[in-house]
Amino acid sequence: MTGTWTLEQTLRHDRLIVAIGIATVVAFSWGYLLAGAGIDMSMADMPMDPEPWSLAQAGLMFAMWWVMMVAMMVPSAAPTILLFTAIKRRQATTDSPVISSWLFLAGYLVIWAGFSLVAVAVQWGLDQAGLLSGMMASTSHFLAGIILLAAGLYQLTPIKRACLRYCQSPILFLARYWQRGAMGALRMGFRHGGYCVGCCWFLMALLFVAGVMNLAWVAAVAIYVAIEKLLPRSQWLSRAAGVALIASGGLFLVFGPAVFASL
């Protein structure tokens, strides 16, 4: 009885350490975004001609995107990471559950770093084409409509459903893809990050509609992602969101500047 009580106390201790670490990472990420992510927001509303990016500016944009992905995605990945921590402790191996959990998280974040590189490349292309405002929002109702329409259609695809399935069920993911050792934890993080990118990448493209640095929009997308991933049997929510996005995209494309100017 005493041994069981001690084990349960240790399990809670490990999970508490990991949970505090996750909360700290997310809090610092949101703090960085709220502080402006190193970007001079006083220039955001001023019309500016497209200019070549410096290497430092590209690095700043990458940091902004990656930190934003940490702030938005890590909270919804926390249940999988904490369950992973508990299972590692129950296995009673020589691997530290806390270290293994951080390796899992590191693998997860590396995948989102790759996504951030792609996002920066897309942002650069749109910026050089003069299609983004200072707030990094689309200046073209046609572009905004296409993004909304495409995001809505993606919500209804089998790929979206397959990826969402593993994001919604930590038990299913860990049972199917469990690997031993430190490198196994890292590889599991890679795989889980891949499923999360597959589930949410088009939702992140929505940031180009209302503004990448529009933190109210960022928070709204993050909250939706968390609800979609954490709410049991939320396939209906994905479909409803898809239909709403398709309808919104249609309004942008059909009515054009009138709808765009009202936002």
Short mmCIF file of C-alpha atoms in Angstrom, two decimals:
data_model
loop_
_atom_site.label_atom_id
_atom_site.label_comp_id
_atom_site.label_asym_id
_atom_site.label_seq_id
_atom_site.Cartn_x
_atom_site.Cartn_y
_atom_site.Cartn_z
CA MET A 1 0.00 0.00 0.00
CA THR A 2 2.82 2.37 0.92
CA GLY A 3 4.65 1.53 -2.29
CA THR A 4 1.55 2.31 -4.36
CA TRP A 5 1.06 5.64 -2.57
CA THR A 6 4.71 6.56 -3.18
CA LEU A 7 4.39 5.70 -6.87
CA GLU A 8 1.30 7.86 -7.24
CA GLN A 9 3.04 10.75 -5.48
CA THR A 10 6.02 10.44 -7.83
CA LEU A 11 3.73 10.33 -10.88
CA ARG A 12 2.03 13.53 -9.80
CA HIS A 13 5.42 15.09 -9.10
CA ASP A 14 6.76 14.32 -12.58
CA ARG A 15 3.62 15.56 -14.27
CA LEU A 16 3.63 18.69 -12.14
CA ILE A 17 7.20 19.52 -13.19
CA VAL A 18 6.37 19.01 -16.86
CA ALA A 19 3.07 20.92 -16.55
CA ILE A 20 4.81 23.88 -14.91
CA GLY A 21 7.47 23.82 -17.60
CA ILE A 22 4.86 23.80 -20.37
CA ALA A 23 2.90 26.61 -18.73
CA THR A 24 6.09 28.66 -18.39
CA VAL A 25 7.03 28.19 -22.05
CA VAL A 26 3.52 29.18 -23.17
CA ALA A 27 3.42 32.20 -20.84
CA PHE A 28 6.78 33.51 -22.08
CA SER A 29 5.64 32.98 -25.67
CA TRP A 30 2.48 35.01 -25.20
CA GLY A 31 4.48 37.64 -23.33
CA TYR A 32 6.86 37.93 -26.29
CA LEU A 33 3.93 38.38 -28.67
CA LEU A 34 2.19 40.91 -26.44
CA ALA A 35 5.44 42.87 -26.26
CA GLY A 36 5.39 43.16 -30.06
CA ALA A 37 7.71 40.27 -30.98
CA GLY A 38 10.52 42.75 -31.60
CA ILE A 39 8.51 44.53 -34.31
CA ASP A 40 7.91 48.28 -34.32
CA MET A 41 4.11 48.27 -34.27
CA SER A 42 3.95 52.09 -34.50
CA MET A 43 4.72 51.62 -38.21
CA ALA A 44 2.03 48.99 -38.74
CA ASP A 45 -0.72 51.31 -40.03
CA MET A 46 1.54 53.36 -42.29
CA PRO A 47 1.42 52.57 -46.03
CA MET A 48 4.79 51.28 -47.13
CA ASP A 49 6.26 50.16 -50.42
CA PRO A 50 7.66 46.60 -50.51
CA GLU A 51 11.35 46.53 -49.62
CA PRO A 52 13.92 43.72 -49.75
CA TRP A 53 14.26 41.89 -46.46
CA SER A 54 17.55 41.83 -44.63
CA LEU A 55 18.79 38.60 -43.06
CA ALA A 56 18.07 40.09 -39.62
CA GLN A 57 14.48 40.88 -40.61
CA ALA A 58 13.96 37.37 -41.95
CA GLY A 59 15.30 35.98 -38.67
CA LEU A 60 12.96 38.23 -36.71
CA MET A 61 9.98 37.05 -38.77
CA PHE A 62 10.97 33.42 -38.20
CA ALA A 63 11.24 33.99 -34.44
CA MET A 64 7.84 35.68 -34.44
CA TRP A 65 6.18 32.79 -36.29
CA TRP A 66 7.84 30.07 -34.23
CA VAL A 67 7.03 31.69 -30.90
CA MET A 68 3.49 32.24 -32.13
CA MET A 69 3.19 28.54 -32.96
CA VAL A 70 4.47 27.67 -29.47
CA ALA A 71 1.90 29.97 -27.88
CA MET A 72 -0.94 28.63 -30.02
CA MET A 73 -0.19 24.91 -30.28
CA VAL A 74 1.58 23.72 -27.12
CA PRO A 75 -1.48 24.10 -24.83
CA SER A 76 -3.50 21.67 -26.98
CA ALA A 77 -0.55 19.24 -27.09
CA ALA A 78 -0.15 19.28 -23.30
CA PRO A 79 -2.51 16.33 -22.59
CA THR A 80 -0.46 14.05 -24.86
CA ILE A 81 2.82 15.18 -23.29
CA LEU A 82 1.53 14.73 -19.73
CA LEU A 83 0.13 11.27 -20.51
CA PHE A 84 3.48 10.38 -22.05
CA THR A 85 5.16 11.50 -18.79
CA ALA A 86 2.90 9.30 -16.69
CA ILE A 87 3.47 6.23 -18.88
CA LYS A 88 7.25 6.74 -18.80
CA ARG A 89 7.20 6.77 -15.01
CA ARG A 90 5.04 3.64 -14.78
CA GLN A 91 7.47 1.78 -17.03
CA ALA A 92 10.12 2.27 -14.34
CA THR A 93 12.96 2.44 -16.89
CA THR A 94 16.27 4.22 -16.42
CA ASP A 95 15.04 7.07 -18.65
CA SER A 96 13.99 10.20 -16.76
CA PRO A 97 10.29 10.85 -17.46
CA VAL A 98 10.86 14.60 -17.25
CA ILE A 99 13.80 14.62 -19.67
CA SER A 100 11.99 12.28 -22.06
CA SER A 101 8.96 14.56 -21.97
CA TRP A 102 11.09 17.58 -22.85
CA LEU A 103 12.60 15.64 -25.73
CA PHE A 104 9.08 14.82 -26.92
CA LEU A 105 8.18 18.52 -26.73
CA ALA A 106 11.43 19.46 -28.49
CA GLY A 107 10.61 17.15 -31.40
CA TYR A 108 7.11 18.62 -31.56
CA LEU A 109 8.48 22.17 -31.70
CA VAL A 110 11.09 21.33 -34.34
CA ILE A 111 8.26 20.34 -36.69
CA TRP A 112 6.52 23.64 -36.03
CA ALA A 113 9.84 25.41 -36.64
CA GLY A 114 9.81 23.83 -40.10
CA PHE A 115 6.29 25.11 -40.63
CA SER A 116 7.42 28.55 -39.48
CA LEU A 117 10.15 28.60 -42.14
CA VAL A 118 7.52 27.90 -44.80
CA ALA A 119 5.24 30.59 -43.34
CA VAL A 120 8.05 33.13 -43.46
CA ALA A 121 8.75 32.25 -47.10
CA VAL A 122 5.06 32.73 -47.95
CA GLN A 123 4.96 35.99 -46.02
CA TRP A 124 8.04 37.22 -47.88
CA GLY A 125 6.45 36.40 -51.23
CA LEU A 126 3.20 38.16 -50.35
CA ASP A 127 5.06 41.14 -48.95
CA GLN A 128 7.21 41.53 -52.05
CA ALA A 129 4.08 41.35 -54.18
CA GLY A 130 2.56 44.20 -52.17
CA LEU A 131 -0.28 42.02 -50.86
CA LEU A 132 0.32 42.56 -47.13
CA SER A 133 -0.30 45.58 -44.89
CA GLY A 134 1.96 46.69 -42.05
CA MET A 135 -0.05 44.40 -39.75
CA MET A 136 0.74 41.56 -42.18
CA ALA A 137 -2.89 41.25 -43.28
CA SER A 138 -4.03 40.71 -46.83
CA THR A 139 -4.66 43.91 -48.79
CA SER A 140 -6.47 41.92 -51.48
CA HIS A 141 -10.07 40.77 -51.04
CA PHE A 142 -9.39 38.12 -53.68
CA LEU A 143 -6.43 36.68 -51.74
CA ALA A 144 -8.40 36.77 -48.48
CA GLY A 145 -11.32 34.98 -50.14
CA ILE A 146 -9.09 32.28 -51.59
CA ILE A 147 -7.45 31.65 -48.20
CA LEU A 148 -10.82 31.40 -46.44
CA LEU A 149 -12.27 29.15 -49.14
CA ALA A 150 -9.23 26.85 -49.21
CA ALA A 151 -9.10 26.63 -45.41
CA GLY A 152 -12.78 25.72 -45.32
CA LEU A 153 -12.40 23.02 -47.97
CA TYR A 154 -9.40 21.55 -46.15
CA GLN A 155 -11.52 21.21 -42.99
CA LEU A 156 -13.68 18.71 -44.88
CA THR A 157 -10.87 16.53 -46.27
CA PRO A 158 -9.92 12.99 -45.12
CA ILE A 159 -6.38 14.23 -44.38
CA LYS A 160 -7.76 16.72 -41.87
CA ARG A 161 -9.90 14.04 -40.21
CA ALA A 162 -7.02 11.55 -40.05
CA CYS A 163 -4.64 14.03 -38.45
CA LEU A 164 -7.28 15.37 -36.06
CA ARG A 165 -8.00 11.83 -34.89
CA TYR A 166 -4.51 11.44 -33.44
CA CYS A 167 -4.48 14.96 -32.04
CA GLN A 168 -7.77 14.31 -30.23
CA SER A 169 -6.76 10.95 -28.74
CA PRO A 170 -3.44 10.91 -26.86
CA ILE A 171 -4.06 7.28 -25.89
CA LEU A 172 -4.51 6.25 -29.51
CA PHE A 173 -1.40 8.11 -30.63
CA LEU A 174 0.85 6.79 -27.83
CA ALA A 175 -0.43 3.23 -28.18
CA ARG A 176 0.27 3.16 -31.90
CA TYR A 177 3.55 5.07 -32.06
CA TRP A 178 5.28 4.35 -28.76
CA GLN A 179 9.08 4.12 -29.00
CA ARG A 180 11.61 3.44 -26.29
CA GLY A 181 14.50 5.58 -25.13
CA ALA A 182 15.44 9.22 -25.50
CA MET A 183 15.61 9.14 -29.29
CA GLY A 184 12.27 7.36 -29.31
CA ALA A 185 10.74 10.24 -27.35
CA LEU A 186 12.20 12.74 -29.81
CA ARG A 187 10.87 10.79 -32.80
CA MET A 188 7.44 10.56 -31.19
CA GLY A 189 7.50 14.34 -30.80
CA PHE A 190 8.35 14.67 -34.49
CA ARG A 191 5.43 12.43 -35.45
CA HIS A 192 2.93 14.15 -33.15
CA GLY A 193 4.06 17.53 -34.44
CA GLY A 194 3.54 16.25 -37.98
CA TYR A 195 -0.04 15.26 -37.21
CA CYS A 196 -0.70 18.64 -35.58
CA VAL A 197 0.71 20.52 -38.56
CA GLY A 198 -1.41 18.35 -40.86
CA CYS A 199 -4.44 19.15 -38.74
CA CYS A 200 -3.96 22.90 -38.35
CA TRP A 201 -1.68 24.36 -41.02
CA PHE A 202 -4.48 25.87 -43.08
CA LEU A 203 -6.00 27.41 -39.96
CA MET A 204 -2.69 29.20 -39.45
CA ALA A 205 -2.96 30.59 -43.00
CA LEU A 206 -6.06 32.44 -41.77
CA LEU A 207 -3.68 34.78 -39.94
CA PHE A 208 -2.92 36.39 -43.29
CA VAL A 209 -6.58 37.42 -43.57
CA ALA A 210 -6.94 39.54 -40.43
CA GLY A 211 -3.25 40.13 -39.69
CA VAL A 212 -0.41 37.98 -38.44
CA MET A 213 0.17 40.48 -35.62
CA ASN A 214 -3.52 40.86 -34.81
CA LEU A 215 -3.30 39.16 -31.42
CA ALA A 216 -7.07 39.01 -30.97
CA TRP A 217 -7.23 36.97 -34.18
CA VAL A 218 -4.25 34.86 -33.06
CA ALA A 219 -5.97 34.14 -29.74
CA ALA A 220 -9.26 33.28 -31.50
CA VAL A 221 -7.56 30.75 -33.78
CA ALA A 222 -5.64 29.28 -30.80
CA ILE A 223 -8.85 28.87 -28.80
CA TYR A 224 -10.62 27.21 -31.73
CA VAL A 225 -7.68 24.82 -32.24
CA ALA A 226 -7.75 23.87 -28.55
CA ILE A 227 -11.51 23.25 -28.60
CA GLU A 228 -11.31 21.22 -31.81
CA LYS A 229 -8.51 19.03 -30.45
CA LEU A 230 -9.67 18.65 -26.86
CA LEU A 231 -13.43 18.36 -27.32
CA PRO A 232 -14.44 14.69 -27.67
CA ARG A 233 -16.03 13.75 -31.00
CA SER A 234 -15.62 17.26 -32.41
CA GLN A 235 -15.71 16.22 -36.07
CA TRP A 236 -18.99 18.11 -36.33
CA LEU A 237 -17.16 21.25 -35.21
CA SER A 238 -14.55 20.84 -37.94
CA ARG A 239 -17.27 20.43 -40.54
CA ALA A 240 -19.22 23.42 -39.23
CA ALA A 241 -16.09 25.57 -39.26
CA GLY A 242 -15.33 24.38 -42.78
CA VAL A 243 -18.78 25.39 -44.02
CA ALA A 244 -18.50 28.78 -42.28
CA LEU A 245 -15.08 29.43 -43.82
CA ILE A 246 -16.30 28.43 -47.29
CA ALA A 247 -19.27 30.78 -46.95
CA SER A 248 -17.00 33.60 -45.75
CA GLY A 249 -14.60 33.02 -48.61
CA GLY A 250 -17.51 33.10 -51.05
CA LEU A 251 -18.65 36.45 -49.67
CA PHE A 252 -15.17 37.88 -50.15
CA LEU A 253 -14.92 36.63 -53.70
CA VAL A 254 -18.45 37.55 -54.80
CA PHE A 255 -18.94 40.89 -53.09
CA GLY A 256 -15.29 41.85 -53.09
CA PRO A 257 -14.20 45.27 -51.81
CA ALA A 258 -17.53 46.04 -50.10
CA VAL A 259 -17.17 43.11 -47.68
CA PHE A 260 -13.44 43.67 -47.34
CA ALA A 261 -13.85 47.35 -46.42
CA SER A 262 -16.40 46.50 -43.72
CA LEU A 263 -13.90 44.42 -41.71
#
